Coordinates of C-alpha atoms and ligand atoms in Angstrom, one line a residue:
Chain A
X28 CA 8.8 17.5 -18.0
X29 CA 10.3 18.8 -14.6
X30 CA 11.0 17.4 -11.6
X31 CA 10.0 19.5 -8.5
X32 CA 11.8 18.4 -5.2
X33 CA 10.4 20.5 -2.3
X34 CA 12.4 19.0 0.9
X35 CA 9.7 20.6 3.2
X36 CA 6.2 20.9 3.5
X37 CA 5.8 25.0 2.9
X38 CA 8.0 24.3 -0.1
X39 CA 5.7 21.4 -1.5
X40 CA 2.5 23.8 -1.1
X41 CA 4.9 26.4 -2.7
X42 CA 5.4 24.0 -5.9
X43 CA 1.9 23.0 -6.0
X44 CA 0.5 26.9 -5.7
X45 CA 2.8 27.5 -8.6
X46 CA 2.1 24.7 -10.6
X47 CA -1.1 22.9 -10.2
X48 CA -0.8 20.6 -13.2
X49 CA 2.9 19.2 -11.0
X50 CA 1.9 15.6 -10.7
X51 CA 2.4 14.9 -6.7
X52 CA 4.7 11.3 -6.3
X53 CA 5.0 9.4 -3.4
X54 CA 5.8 5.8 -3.7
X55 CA 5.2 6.0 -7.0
X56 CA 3.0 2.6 -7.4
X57 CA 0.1 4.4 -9.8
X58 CA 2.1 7.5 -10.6
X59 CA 4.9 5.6 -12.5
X60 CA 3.1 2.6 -14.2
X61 CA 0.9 5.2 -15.6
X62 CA 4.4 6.9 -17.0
X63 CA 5.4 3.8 -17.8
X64 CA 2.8 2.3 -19.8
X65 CA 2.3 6.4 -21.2
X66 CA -1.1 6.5 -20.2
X67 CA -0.2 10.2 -18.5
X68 CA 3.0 12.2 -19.7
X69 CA 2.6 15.1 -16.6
X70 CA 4.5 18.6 -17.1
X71 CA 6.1 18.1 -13.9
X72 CA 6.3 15.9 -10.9
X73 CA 6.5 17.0 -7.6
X74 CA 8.5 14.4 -5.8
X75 CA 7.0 14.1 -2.2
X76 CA 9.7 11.5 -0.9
X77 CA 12.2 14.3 0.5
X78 CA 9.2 15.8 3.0
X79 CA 10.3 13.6 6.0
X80 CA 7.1 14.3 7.5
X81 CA 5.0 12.6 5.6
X82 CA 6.5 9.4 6.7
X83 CA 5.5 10.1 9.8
X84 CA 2.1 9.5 12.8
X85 CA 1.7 10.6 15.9
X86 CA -1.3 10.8 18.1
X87 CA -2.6 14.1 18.5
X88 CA -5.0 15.3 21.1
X89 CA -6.5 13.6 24.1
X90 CA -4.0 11.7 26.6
X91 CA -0.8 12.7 25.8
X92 CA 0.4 9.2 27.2
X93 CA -0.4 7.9 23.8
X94 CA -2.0 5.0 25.5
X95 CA -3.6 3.4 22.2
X96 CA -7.8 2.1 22.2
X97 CA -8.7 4.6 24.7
X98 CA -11.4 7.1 24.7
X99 CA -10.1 10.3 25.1
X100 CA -10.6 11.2 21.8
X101 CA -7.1 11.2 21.1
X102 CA -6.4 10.4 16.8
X103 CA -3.7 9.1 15.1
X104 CA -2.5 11.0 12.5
X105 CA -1.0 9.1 9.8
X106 CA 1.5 11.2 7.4
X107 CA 0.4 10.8 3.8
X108 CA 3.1 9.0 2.6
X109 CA 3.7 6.3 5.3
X110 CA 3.9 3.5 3.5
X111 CA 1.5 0.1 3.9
X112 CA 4.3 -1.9 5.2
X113 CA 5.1 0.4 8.5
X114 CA 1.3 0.9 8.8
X115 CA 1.0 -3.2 9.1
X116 CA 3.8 -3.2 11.3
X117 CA 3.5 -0.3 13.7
X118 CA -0.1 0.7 13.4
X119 CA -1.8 -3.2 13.6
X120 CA -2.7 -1.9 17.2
X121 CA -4.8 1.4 17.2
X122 CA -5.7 1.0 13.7
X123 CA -6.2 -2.8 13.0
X124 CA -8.7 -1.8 10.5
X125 CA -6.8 -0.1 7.9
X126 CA -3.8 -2.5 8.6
X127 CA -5.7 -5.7 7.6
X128 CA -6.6 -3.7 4.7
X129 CA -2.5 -2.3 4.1
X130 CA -1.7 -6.1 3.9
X131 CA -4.3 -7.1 1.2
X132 CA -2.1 -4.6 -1.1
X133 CA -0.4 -5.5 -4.1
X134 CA 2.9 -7.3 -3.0
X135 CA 5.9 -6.7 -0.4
X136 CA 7.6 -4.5 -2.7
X137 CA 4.6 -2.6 -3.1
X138 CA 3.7 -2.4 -0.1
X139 CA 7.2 -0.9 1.0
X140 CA 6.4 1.9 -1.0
X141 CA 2.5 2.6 -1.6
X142 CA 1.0 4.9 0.8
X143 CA -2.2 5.7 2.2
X144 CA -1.7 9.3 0.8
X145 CA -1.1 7.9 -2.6
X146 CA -4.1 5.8 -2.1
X147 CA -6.7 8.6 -1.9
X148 CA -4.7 10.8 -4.5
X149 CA -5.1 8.3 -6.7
X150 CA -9.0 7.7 -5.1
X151 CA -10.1 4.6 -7.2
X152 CA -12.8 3.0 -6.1
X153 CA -10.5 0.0 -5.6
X154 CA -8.6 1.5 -3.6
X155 CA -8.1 -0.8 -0.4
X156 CA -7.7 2.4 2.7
X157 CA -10.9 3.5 1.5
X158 CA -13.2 1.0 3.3
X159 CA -11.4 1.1 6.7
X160 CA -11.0 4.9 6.5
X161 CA -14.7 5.3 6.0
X162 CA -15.7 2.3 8.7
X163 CA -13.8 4.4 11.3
X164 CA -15.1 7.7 10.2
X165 CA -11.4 9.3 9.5
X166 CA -10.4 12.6 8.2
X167 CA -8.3 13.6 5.5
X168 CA -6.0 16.5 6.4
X169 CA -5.4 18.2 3.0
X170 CA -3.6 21.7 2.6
X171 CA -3.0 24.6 0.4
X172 CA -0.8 28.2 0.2
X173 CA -3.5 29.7 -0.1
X174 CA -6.6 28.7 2.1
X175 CA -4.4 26.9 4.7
X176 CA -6.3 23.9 6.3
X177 CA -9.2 21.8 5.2
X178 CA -10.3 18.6 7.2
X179 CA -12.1 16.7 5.0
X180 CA -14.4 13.6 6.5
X181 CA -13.5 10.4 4.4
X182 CA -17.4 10.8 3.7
X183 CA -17.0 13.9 1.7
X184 CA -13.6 13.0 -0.2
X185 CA -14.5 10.6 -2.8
X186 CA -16.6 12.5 -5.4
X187 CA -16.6 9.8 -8.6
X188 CA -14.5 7.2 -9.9
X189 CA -10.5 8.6 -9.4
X190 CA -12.3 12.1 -8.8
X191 CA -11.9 13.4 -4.8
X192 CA -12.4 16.8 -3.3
X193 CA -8.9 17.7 -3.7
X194 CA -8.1 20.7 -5.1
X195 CA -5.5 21.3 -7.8
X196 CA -3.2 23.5 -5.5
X197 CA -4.1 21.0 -2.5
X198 CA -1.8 18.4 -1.2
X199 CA -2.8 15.4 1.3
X200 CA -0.8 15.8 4.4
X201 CA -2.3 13.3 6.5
X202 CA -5.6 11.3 7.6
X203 CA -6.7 11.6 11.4
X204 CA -8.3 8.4 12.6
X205 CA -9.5 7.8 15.9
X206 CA -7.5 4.7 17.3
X207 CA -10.2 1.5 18.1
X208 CA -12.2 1.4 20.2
X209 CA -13.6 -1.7 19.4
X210 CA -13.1 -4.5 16.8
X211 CA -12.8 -3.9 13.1
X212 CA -12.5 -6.3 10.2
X213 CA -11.7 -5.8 6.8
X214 CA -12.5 -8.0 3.7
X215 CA -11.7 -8.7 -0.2
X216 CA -12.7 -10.7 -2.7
X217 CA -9.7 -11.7 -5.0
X218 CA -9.0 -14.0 -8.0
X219 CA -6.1 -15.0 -5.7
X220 CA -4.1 -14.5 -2.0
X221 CA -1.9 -11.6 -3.0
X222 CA -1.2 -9.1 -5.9
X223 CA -4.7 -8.5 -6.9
X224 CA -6.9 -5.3 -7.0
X225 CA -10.3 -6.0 -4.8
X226 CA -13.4 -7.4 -7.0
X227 CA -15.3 -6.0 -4.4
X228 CA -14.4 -5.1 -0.3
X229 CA -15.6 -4.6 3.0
X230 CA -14.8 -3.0 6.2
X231 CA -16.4 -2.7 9.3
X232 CA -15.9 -1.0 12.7
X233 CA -17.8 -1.1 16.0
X234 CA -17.9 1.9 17.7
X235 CA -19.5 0.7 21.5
X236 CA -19.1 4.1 23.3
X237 CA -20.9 5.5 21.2
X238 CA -23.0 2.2 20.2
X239 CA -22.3 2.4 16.6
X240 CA -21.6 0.2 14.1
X241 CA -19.2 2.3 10.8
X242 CA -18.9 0.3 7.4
X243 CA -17.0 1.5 4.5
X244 CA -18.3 -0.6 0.9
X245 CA -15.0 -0.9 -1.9
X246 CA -14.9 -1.6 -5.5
X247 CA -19.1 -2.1 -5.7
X248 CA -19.6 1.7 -6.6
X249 CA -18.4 4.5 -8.6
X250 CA -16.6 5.7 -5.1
X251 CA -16.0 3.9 -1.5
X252 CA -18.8 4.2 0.4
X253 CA -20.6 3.6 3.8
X254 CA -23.6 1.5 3.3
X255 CA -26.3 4.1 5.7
X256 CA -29.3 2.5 6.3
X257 CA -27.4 -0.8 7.2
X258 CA -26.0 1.7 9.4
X259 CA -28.8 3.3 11.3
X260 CA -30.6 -0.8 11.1
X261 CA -27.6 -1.3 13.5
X262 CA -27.9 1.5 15.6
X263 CA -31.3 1.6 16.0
X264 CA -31.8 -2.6 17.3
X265 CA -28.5 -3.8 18.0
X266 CA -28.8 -5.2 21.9
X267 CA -24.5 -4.4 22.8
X268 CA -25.2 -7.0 25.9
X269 CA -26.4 -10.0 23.6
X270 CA -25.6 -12.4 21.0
X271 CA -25.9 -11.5 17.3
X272 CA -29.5 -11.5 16.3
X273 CA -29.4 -14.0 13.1
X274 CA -32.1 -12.1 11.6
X275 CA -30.4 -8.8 12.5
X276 CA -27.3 -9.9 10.8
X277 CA -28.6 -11.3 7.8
X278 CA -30.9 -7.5 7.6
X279 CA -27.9 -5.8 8.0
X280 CA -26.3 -7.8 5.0
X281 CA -29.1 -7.1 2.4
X282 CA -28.6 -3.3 3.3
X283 CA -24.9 -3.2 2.8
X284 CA -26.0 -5.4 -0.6
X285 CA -28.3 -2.6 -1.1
X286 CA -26.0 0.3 -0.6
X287 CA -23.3 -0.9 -3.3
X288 CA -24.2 0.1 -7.2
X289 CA -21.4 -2.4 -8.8
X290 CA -20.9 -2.6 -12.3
X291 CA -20.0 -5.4 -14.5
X292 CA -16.4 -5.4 -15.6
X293 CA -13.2 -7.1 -16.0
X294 CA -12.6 -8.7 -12.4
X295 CA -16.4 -9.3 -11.6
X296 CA -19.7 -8.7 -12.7
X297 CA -22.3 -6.6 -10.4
X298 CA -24.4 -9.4 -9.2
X299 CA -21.4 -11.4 -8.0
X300 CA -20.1 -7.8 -6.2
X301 CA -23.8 -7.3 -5.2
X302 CA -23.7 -10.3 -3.7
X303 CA -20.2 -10.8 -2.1
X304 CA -21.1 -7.6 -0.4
X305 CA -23.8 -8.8 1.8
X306 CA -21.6 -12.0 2.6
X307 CA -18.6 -10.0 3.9
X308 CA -21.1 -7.7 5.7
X309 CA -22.8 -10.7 7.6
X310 CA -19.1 -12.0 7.9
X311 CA -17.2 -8.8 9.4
X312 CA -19.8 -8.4 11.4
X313 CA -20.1 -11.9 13.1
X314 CA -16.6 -11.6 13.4
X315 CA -16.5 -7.9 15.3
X316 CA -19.7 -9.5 16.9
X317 CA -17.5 -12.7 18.6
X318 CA -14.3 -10.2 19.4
X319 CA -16.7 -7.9 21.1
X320 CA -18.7 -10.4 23.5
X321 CA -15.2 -12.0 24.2
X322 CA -13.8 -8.5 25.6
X323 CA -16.7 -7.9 27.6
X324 CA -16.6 -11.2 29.0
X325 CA -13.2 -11.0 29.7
Chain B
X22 CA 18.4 16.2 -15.5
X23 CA 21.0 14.7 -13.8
X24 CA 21.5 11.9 -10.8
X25 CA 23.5 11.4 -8.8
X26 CA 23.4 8.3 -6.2
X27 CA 25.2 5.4 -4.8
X28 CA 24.9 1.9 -6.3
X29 CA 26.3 -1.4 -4.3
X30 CA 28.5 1.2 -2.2
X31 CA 29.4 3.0 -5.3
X32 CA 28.6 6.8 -5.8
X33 CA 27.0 7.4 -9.6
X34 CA 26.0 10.0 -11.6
X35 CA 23.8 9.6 -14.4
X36 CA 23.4 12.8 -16.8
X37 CA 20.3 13.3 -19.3
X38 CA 18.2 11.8 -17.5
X39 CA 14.5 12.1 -18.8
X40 CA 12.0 13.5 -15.8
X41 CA 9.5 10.7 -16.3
X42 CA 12.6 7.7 -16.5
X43 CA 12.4 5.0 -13.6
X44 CA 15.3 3.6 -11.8
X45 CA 15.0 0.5 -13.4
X46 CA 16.1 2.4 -16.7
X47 CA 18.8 4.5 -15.3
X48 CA 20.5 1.2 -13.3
X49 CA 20.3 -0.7 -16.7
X50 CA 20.8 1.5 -19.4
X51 CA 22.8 4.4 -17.8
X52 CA 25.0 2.8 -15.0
X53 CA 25.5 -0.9 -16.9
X54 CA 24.0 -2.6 -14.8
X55 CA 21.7 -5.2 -16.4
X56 CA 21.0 -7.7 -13.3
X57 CA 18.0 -6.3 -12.6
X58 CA 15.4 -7.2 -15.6
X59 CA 12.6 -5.4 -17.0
X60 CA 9.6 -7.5 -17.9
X61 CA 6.4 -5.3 -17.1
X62 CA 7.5 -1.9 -15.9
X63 CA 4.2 -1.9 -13.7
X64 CA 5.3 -3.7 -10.4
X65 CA 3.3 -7.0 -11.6
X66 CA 6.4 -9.3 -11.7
X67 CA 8.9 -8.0 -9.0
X68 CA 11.9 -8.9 -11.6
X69 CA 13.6 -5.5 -11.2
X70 CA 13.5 -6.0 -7.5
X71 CA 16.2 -3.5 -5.9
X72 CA 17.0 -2.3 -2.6
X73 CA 16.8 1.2 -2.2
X74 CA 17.7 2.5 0.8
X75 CA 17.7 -0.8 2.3
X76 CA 14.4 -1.7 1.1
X77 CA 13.0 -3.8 -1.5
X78 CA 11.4 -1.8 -3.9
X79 CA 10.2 -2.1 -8.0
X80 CA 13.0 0.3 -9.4
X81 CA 10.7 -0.1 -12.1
X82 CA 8.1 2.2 -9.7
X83 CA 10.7 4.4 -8.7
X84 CA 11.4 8.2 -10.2
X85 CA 14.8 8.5 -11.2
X86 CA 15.3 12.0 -9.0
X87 CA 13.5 10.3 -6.2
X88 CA 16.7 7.9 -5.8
X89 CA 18.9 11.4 -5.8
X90 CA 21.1 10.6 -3.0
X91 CA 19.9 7.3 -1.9
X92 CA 21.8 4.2 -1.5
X93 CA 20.6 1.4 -4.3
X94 CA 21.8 -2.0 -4.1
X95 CA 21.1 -4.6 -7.2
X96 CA 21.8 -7.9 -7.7
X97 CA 25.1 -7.4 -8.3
X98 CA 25.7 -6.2 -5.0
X99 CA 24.7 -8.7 -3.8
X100 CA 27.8 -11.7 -3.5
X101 CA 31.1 -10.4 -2.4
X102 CA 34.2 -10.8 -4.9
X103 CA 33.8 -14.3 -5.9
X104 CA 32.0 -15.9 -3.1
X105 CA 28.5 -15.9 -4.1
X106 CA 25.9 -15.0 -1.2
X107 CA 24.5 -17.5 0.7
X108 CA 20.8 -17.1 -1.3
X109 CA 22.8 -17.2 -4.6
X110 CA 24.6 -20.3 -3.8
X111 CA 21.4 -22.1 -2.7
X112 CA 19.4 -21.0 -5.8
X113 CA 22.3 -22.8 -8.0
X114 CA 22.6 -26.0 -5.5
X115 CA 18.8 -26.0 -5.7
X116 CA 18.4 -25.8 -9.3
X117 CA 15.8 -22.4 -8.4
X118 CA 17.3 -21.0 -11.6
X119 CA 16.0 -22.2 -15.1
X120 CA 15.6 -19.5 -17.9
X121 CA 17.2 -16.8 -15.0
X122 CA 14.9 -13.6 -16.3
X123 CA 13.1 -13.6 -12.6
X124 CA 15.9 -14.9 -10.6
X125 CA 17.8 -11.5 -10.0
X126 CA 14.2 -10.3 -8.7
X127 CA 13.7 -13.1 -6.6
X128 CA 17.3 -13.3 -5.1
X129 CA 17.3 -9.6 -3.9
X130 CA 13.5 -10.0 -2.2
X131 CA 14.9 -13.5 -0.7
X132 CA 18.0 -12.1 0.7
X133 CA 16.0 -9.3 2.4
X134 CA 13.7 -12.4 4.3
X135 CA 16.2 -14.3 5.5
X136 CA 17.7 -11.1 6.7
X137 CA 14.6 -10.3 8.7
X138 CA 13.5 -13.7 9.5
X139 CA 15.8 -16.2 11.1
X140 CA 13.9 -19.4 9.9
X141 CA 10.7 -18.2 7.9
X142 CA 8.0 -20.5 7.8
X143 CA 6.7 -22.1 4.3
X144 CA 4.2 -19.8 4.4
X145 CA 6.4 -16.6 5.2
X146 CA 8.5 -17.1 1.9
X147 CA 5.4 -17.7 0.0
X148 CA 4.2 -14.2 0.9
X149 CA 7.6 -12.9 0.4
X150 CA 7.8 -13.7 -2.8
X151 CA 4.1 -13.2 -3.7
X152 CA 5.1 -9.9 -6.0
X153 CA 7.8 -12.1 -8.4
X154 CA 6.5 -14.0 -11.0
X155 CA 8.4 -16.8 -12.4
X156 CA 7.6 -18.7 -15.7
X157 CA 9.9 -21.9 -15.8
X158 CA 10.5 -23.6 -12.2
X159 CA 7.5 -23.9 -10.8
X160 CA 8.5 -22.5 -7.5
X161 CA 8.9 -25.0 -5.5
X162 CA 12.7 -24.8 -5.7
X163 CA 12.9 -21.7 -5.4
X164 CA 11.2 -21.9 -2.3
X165 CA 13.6 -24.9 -1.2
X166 CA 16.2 -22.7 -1.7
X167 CA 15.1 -20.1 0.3
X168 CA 14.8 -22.4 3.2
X169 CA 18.0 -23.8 2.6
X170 CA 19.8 -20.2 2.6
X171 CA 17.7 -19.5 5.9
X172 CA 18.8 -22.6 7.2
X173 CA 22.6 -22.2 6.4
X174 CA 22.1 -18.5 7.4
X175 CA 21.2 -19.5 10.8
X176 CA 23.3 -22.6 11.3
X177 CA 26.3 -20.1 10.4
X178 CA 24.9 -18.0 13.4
Ligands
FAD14 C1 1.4 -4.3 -8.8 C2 0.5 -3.4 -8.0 C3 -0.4 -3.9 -7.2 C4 -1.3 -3.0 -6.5 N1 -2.2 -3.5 -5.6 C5 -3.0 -2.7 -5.0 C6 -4.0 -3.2 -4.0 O1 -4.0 -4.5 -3.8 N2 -4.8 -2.4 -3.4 C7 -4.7 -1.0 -3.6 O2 -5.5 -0.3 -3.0 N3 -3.8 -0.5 -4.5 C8 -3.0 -1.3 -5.2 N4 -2.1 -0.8 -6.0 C9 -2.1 0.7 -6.3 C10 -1.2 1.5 -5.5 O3 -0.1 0.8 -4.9 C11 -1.9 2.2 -4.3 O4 -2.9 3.0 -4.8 C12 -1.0 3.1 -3.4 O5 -1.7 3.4 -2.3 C13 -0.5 4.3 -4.1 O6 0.4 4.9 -3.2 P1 1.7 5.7 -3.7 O7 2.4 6.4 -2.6 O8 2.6 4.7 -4.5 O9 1.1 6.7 -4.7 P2 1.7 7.5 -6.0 O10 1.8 6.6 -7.1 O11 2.9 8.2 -5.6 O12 0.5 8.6 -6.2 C14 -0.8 8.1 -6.4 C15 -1.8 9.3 -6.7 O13 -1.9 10.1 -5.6 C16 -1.4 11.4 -5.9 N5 -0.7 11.8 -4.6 C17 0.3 11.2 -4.1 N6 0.7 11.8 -2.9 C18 -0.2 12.9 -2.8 C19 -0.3 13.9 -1.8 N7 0.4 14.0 -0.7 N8 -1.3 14.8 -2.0 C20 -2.1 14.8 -3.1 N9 -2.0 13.8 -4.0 C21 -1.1 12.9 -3.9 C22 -0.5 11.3 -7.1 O14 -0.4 12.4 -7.8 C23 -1.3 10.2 -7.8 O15 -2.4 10.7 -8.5 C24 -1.2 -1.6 -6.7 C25 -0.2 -1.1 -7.6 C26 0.6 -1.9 -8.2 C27 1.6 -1.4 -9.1
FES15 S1 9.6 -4.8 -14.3 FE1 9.3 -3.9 -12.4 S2 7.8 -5.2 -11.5 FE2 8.0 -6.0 -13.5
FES16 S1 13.5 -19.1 -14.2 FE1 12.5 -18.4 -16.0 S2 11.1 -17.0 -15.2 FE2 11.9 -17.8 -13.5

């Protein structure tokens, strides 16, 4: 085995033009229990941990101020391998979404190491970024020597169960979301409070400029994904000025229900993921709902 | 390959060291240092807790080369000469320790709470210690003894 150890980002690309079957490690937290346990023996690892970069966000584009919720289509751009625990602590505000969702991971120790990056490298279905990510309609940032650039909507990434559009010479350098503009929730159904993989999970976003509602379904289908028609259901007969229709909600929740193609397995079977679905759908959404009314009343 | 990094404020370098090996492996079987304890090797049980860089990590999850140059401190870094640390002595005084396989694991992701959090709330030390498993105590000493060390940590200013 070798052990590649780029300590910048043209060198990384470099490693991975030359040797596509280099297994890319960030925190480690799938890469080595699958060493560990020899489910995978890689011909090389490309060690991602000396590409300061990657532990980086900024926001890019729009106000330069950096003023956070605003709509000046600014995006935070989250480096691959920031880690769950600086997402949770510095990121709660623009992105509350996908930090609800970095604190539902694993433990503290994992979550000082595990990274979004590594999250959609690894692209399980499980995977806990994926619903926020797809609720606020992000974009992966992924790279190569040789084609450069490729923005890749969060829609387009996950192709089948641990299969995404990445390409063998590609790395993830970062995902692009666009900071909240309204609220967003995230839910997951576990056989306990910490240190489990999601049964099944939820996220939602509103979007209110644009009156919009994003969802983002996890661990109720061979990939992520956003539950559509529940979707347009929203867009189309959602009053932004009133109180949550109860009929509208409970519509909305059969859709999301509808949109998730769970299997039975291990940690649940299909008709309980079926049906926790809907119930988190209802949920996040009464939630948003509440959070939303309150800000305009306020 | 070789590594070469520094452990409780002690530069090492470990030689042979097989591409796919984890910290855990190189502190315990290369450098002699057995404190920290390998029960899973998949980040399940939080016994081969470590600070690396001055973060709590599984070494267990950790590429040997990615600690080249890094500082690691274990366990045994942890009290000073003789004088145990303040979460060490309270996990004796509050009988926290029973078989010991989890304790090393559990002391290092203590000390690094009461570190960031003066007086951490019941609640706050459950979720610290949410990634270490322990089979024998129960937990609820090792929670009072947490609180305890916080307490003492803070009394002592
Ligand atoms: C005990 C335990 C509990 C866990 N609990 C959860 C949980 O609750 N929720 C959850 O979602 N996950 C959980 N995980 C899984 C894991 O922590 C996450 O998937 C994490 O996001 C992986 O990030 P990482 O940086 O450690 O990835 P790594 O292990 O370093 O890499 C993961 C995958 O991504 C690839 N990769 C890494 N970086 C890049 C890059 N820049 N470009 C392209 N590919 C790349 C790797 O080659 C690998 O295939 C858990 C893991 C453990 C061990
Ligand atoms: S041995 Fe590392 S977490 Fe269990
Ligand atoms: S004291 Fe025995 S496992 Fe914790």
């Amino acid at each position: 085995m070798d052990f590649l150890r780029p300590t910048t980002w043209e060198e990384a690309l470099a490693a991975k033009a030359d040797r596509p079957d280099a297994v890319p490690i960030q925190g480690g937290t799938d890469v080595m229990v699958e060493i560990n346990m020899d489910v995978r023996r890689p011909a090389a690892l490309l060690d991602l941990n000396q590409v300061a970069e990657l532990r980086e966000w900024a926001m890019v584009g729009g106000t330069v101020s950096g003023t956070v919720g605003g709509t000046a289509g600014g995006m935070c751009r989250v480096g691959a391998a920031v880690p769950y625990a600086r997402i949770i602590e510095e990121l709660a505000g623009p992105l509350p979404g996908l930090a609800q969702a970095a604190r539902t991971v694993g433990s503290p120790q994992i979550r000082n190491r595990g990274s979004v990056g590594g999250n959609l490298g690894a692209a399980s279905p499980a995977g806990d970024s994926h619903p926020p990510l797809l609720a606020a309609g992000a974009v992966v940032e992924a790279e190569s020597r040789e084609r450069g650039v490729r923005m890749i909507p969060a829609d387009e990434f996950y192709l089948g169960v641990k299969r995404s559009a990445l390409e063998p010479d590609e790395l993830i350098r970062a995902v692009h979301v666009r900071p909240a503009t309204g609220p967003q929730y995230f839910s997951k159904v576990g056989t306990r409070n910490a240190m489990v993989i999601a049964v099944c999970s939820f996220a939602i976003a509103l979007h209110p400029g644009e009156r919009r509602v994003g969802t983002g379904i996890g661990s109720a289908a061979p990939t992520p994904r956003r539950a559509l028609e529940a979707e347009e259901l929203l867009a189309r007969e959602l009053d932004w000025t009133a109180p949550l229709d109860p009929a509208l909600s409970r519509r909305f929740g059969e859709l999301c229900a509808a949109a998730a193609a769970p299997i039975d397995d291990v940690r649940g079977k299909a008709a309980y993921r079926v049906h926790a679905i809907g119930v988190m759908a209802r949920r996040t959404l009464a939630w948003a709902w509440n959070d939303h009314l309150g800000r305009r009343a306020a | 390959m070789r590594v070469t990094f520094t452990v409780n404020g002690r530069e090492e370098i470990a030689d042979d060291v097989w591409e796919g090996e984890s910290l855990l492996y190189v502190l315990r079987e290369r450098v002699g240092l057995p404190g920290s304890k390998n029960a899973c090797e998949q980040g399940e049980c939080g016994s081969c807790t470590v600070y690396l860089d001055g973060v709590p990590v599984c070494s267990c999850l950790v590429a040997a080369g990615q600690a080249e140059g890094r500082q690691v401190r274990t366990v045994e870094g942890l009290a000073e000469e003789d004088r145990l640390d303040p979460v060490q002595q309270a996990f004796v005084e509050c009988g926290a320790v029973q078989c010991g396989f989890c304790t090393p694991g559990l002391l290092v992701q203590a000390h690094d709470l009461i570190a960031r959090v003066e007086r951490p709330s019941d609640a706050e030390i459950r979720e610290a210690l949410a990634g270490n498993l322990c089979r024998c105590t129960g937990y609820e000493k090792i929670i009072e003894a947490v609180r305890l060390a916080a307490e003492r940590k803070a009394a002592a200013g």
